[in-house]
Amino acid sequence: MIDRQSVESPARKEHPDVQLTVTDPSFGTNLIEEVRSHPCLFDIRDPKYRHSECRNQAWNSVIAHLNYPGDVNSIYKQWKKIRDRYVREKRRLRMQRDNGVHDDSTWDLFPQMAWIDPYLDERAQLLRQVKRKHDEELSDYGELDDMVRSGSGLGFMVHDKGRNEGGADVLLDGDSAFAASAVSDLRTLPEHARAIAKAQIEAIFDSCVKTVF
């Protein structure tokens, strides 16, 4: 059983959020199996992984099969909650083993998530590459914000009264202006779409580097 309660989103009050409380004990198991049947939702090597339309279709299929009353963003959060707990549980068990303590997980969904291990390893490798290249700025846009505030480079005018009390124009070169614009666009995306967009941008960077060198 799933209860629906409409609440107001604290981040964007004009867009109502939906908070869903899942009480069906089999929901987690069913969600895991549904996601597993759609590789484009977890396999970064799947050709459809890079296409948001394909992923949205997959999520809508999951919603239909589970008779879930929420939208794509909501079902993604339900999946992310399970996936993140699995990652934390694996980390806890690994740390215990490193300390000489061998224990088994008591979480009932833990063994049902074992199939995703190879895909989590690939995602972790990609995230490590992103962190190295961007000084661990995956979710913090402070560096680009500093570029906007300081006006590093010349050649592009950006008017930023909110950050400049004097109302002076901030100058950015073309690359910096593009980066600032990309950051602004990323912030408008839902959480799952933002993470995918970052991964795709990094894949493009890697491809360009390999082509050049």
XYZ file of C-alpha atoms in Angstrom:
213
model
C 0.000 0.000 0.000
C 1.221 3.477 -0.852
C -0.105 6.602 0.834
C -0.023 9.882 -1.056
C 0.372 13.163 0.801
C 0.713 16.431 -1.072
C 3.244 18.791 0.428
C 4.860 21.989 -0.739
C 8.394 21.725 -2.015
C 10.710 23.889 0.153
C 13.013 24.551 -2.789
C 10.375 25.493 -5.364
C 7.069 26.397 -3.793
C 5.417 26.919 -7.154
C 5.896 23.221 -7.977
C 4.130 20.929 -5.482
C 6.150 17.900 -4.451
C 4.688 14.509 -3.666
C 5.699 12.620 -0.575
C 4.899 8.938 -0.770
C 5.058 6.547 2.139
C 5.383 2.938 1.030
C 3.837 0.400 3.383
C 3.772 -2.625 1.064
C 6.515 -4.981 2.357
C 7.081 -6.377 -1.130
C 7.511 -2.970 -2.776
C 11.300 -2.909 -2.366
C 11.727 -6.373 -3.864
C 9.417 -5.589 -6.758
C 11.124 -2.266 -7.450
C 14.560 -3.907 -7.517
C 13.411 -6.514 -10.021
C 11.672 -3.921 -12.193
C 14.778 -1.732 -12.323
C 16.918 -4.767 -13.084
C 14.810 -5.448 -16.172
C 15.724 -2.002 -17.579
C 19.546 -1.779 -17.995
C 19.319 1.809 -19.216
C 18.487 2.816 -15.635
C 21.762 1.594 -14.128
C 24.247 0.481 -16.818
C 26.340 3.446 -17.982
C 27.479 1.360 -20.980
C 23.952 0.796 -22.214
C 23.330 2.877 -25.385
C 19.981 4.051 -24.003
C 21.542 5.266 -20.754
C 22.467 8.571 -22.388
C 18.966 9.207 -23.719
C 16.624 10.785 -21.195
C 13.561 9.859 -23.247
C 14.463 6.159 -23.077
C 15.085 6.344 -19.348
C 11.816 8.163 -18.749
C 9.994 5.484 -20.718
C 11.676 2.830 -18.581
C 10.718 4.598 -15.356
C 7.138 4.987 -16.571
C 7.094 1.260 -17.300
C 8.273 0.591 -13.739
C 5.556 2.907 -12.412
C 2.894 1.096 -14.437
C 3.992 -2.400 -13.382
C 4.124 -1.423 -9.708
C 0.912 0.609 -9.872
C 2.906 3.394 -8.258
C 0.997 6.699 -7.799
C 4.037 8.990 -8.082
C 5.918 10.428 -11.047
C 9.318 9.601 -12.546
C 11.235 11.770 -10.086
C 9.418 10.154 -7.163
C 10.022 6.541 -8.233
C 13.668 7.397 -8.917
C 14.019 8.647 -5.342
C 12.531 5.382 -4.056
C 15.112 3.451 -6.078
C 17.949 5.756 -5.052
C 17.056 5.248 -1.397
C 17.424 1.481 -1.801
C 20.600 1.751 -3.887
C 22.253 4.185 -1.476
C 21.434 2.011 1.523
C 22.974 -0.962 -0.261
C 26.141 1.032 -0.915
C 26.326 2.112 2.733
C 25.740 -1.443 3.921
C 28.508 -2.771 1.666
C 30.867 -0.102 2.966
C 30.017 -0.966 6.576
C 30.651 -4.674 6.039
C 33.908 -3.955 4.210
C 35.151 -1.769 7.061
C 34.279 -4.503 9.541
C 36.185 -7.074 7.504
C 39.177 -4.747 7.386
C 39.046 -4.716 11.182
C 38.865 -8.501 11.359
C 35.134 -8.684 12.028
C 33.133 -10.892 9.673
C 29.447 -10.118 9.789
C 26.438 -10.595 7.536
C 23.923 -7.935 6.674
C 20.563 -8.145 8.416
C 18.881 -5.983 5.777
C 16.425 -8.194 3.928
C 17.027 -6.503 0.558
C 20.819 -6.781 0.708
C 21.178 -10.124 -1.142
C 18.653 -9.025 -3.752
C 20.877 -6.078 -4.705
C 24.052 -8.111 -5.295
C 23.483 -8.149 -9.067
C 24.212 -4.425 -9.276
C 27.784 -4.683 -7.936
C 29.551 -4.584 -11.352
C 27.563 -1.508 -12.364
C 28.249 0.260 -9.084
C 31.968 -0.377 -9.603
C 31.802 1.288 -13.020
C 29.901 4.251 -11.606
C 32.406 4.580 -8.771
C 35.283 4.593 -11.246
C 33.597 7.327 -13.273
C 32.947 9.390 -10.162
C 36.579 9.100 -9.114
C 37.633 10.402 -12.514
C 35.220 13.304 -12.205
C 36.498 14.157 -8.737
C 40.095 14.142 -9.879
C 39.380 16.408 -12.827
C 37.182 18.857 -11.008
C 38.741 18.891 -7.551
C 35.818 17.091 -5.961
C 33.319 19.631 -7.259
C 30.653 17.143 -8.366
C 27.798 18.802 -6.494
C 29.388 22.055 -5.386
C 29.414 24.812 -7.965
C 31.457 27.174 -5.812
C 34.404 27.322 -8.204
C 32.270 28.396 -11.134
C 30.371 30.815 -8.911
C 33.713 32.330 -7.922
C 34.545 32.741 -11.606
C 31.311 34.634 -12.108
C 31.865 36.842 -9.068
C 35.524 37.580 -9.784
C 35.091 38.055 -13.529
C 38.054 35.897 -14.487
C 38.953 36.475 -18.128
C 37.700 39.176 -20.485
C 35.390 39.482 -23.421
C 31.882 38.605 -22.220
C 29.617 40.878 -20.208
C 27.510 39.400 -17.417
C 25.442 41.769 -15.285
C 25.261 40.392 -11.734
C 23.666 42.944 -9.416
C 22.873 40.273 -6.848
C 26.577 39.670 -6.198
C 27.909 43.141 -6.928
C 26.540 45.907 -4.731
C 27.842 48.576 -7.049
C 25.849 47.160 -9.945
C 29.011 46.908 -12.089
C 29.231 44.471 -14.970
C 31.232 41.305 -14.467
C 33.447 40.284 -17.375
C 33.771 36.662 -18.468
C 35.503 35.100 -21.422
C 33.572 32.778 -23.700
C 34.544 29.540 -21.930
C 33.765 30.914 -18.477
C 30.434 32.294 -19.630
C 29.525 28.945 -21.185
C 30.489 27.124 -17.979
C 28.399 29.504 -15.881
C 25.455 29.005 -18.229
C 25.851 25.216 -18.041
C 25.831 25.368 -14.241
C 22.628 27.375 -14.342
C 21.020 24.817 -16.651
C 22.158 21.900 -14.471
C 20.504 23.435 -11.430
C 17.126 23.403 -13.173
C 17.239 19.620 -13.725
C 15.764 17.030 -11.358
C 18.288 15.224 -9.186
C 18.532 12.055 -11.297
C 18.703 13.991 -14.564
C 21.436 16.245 -13.138
C 23.599 13.255 -12.182
C 23.181 11.723 -15.627
C 23.981 15.023 -17.344
C 27.232 15.307 -15.372
C 28.235 11.768 -16.358
C 27.497 12.495 -20.003
C 29.535 15.710 -19.928
C 32.482 13.824 -18.454
C 32.162 11.112 -21.097
C 32.329 13.788 -23.798
C 35.426 15.311 -22.175
C 37.114 11.900 -22.046
C 36.253 11.253 -25.690
C 37.680 14.619 -26.748
C 40.898 14.054 -24.819
C 41.395 10.629 -26.420
C 40.756 12.135 -29.866
C 43.275 14.934 -29.344
C 46.003 12.753 -27.887
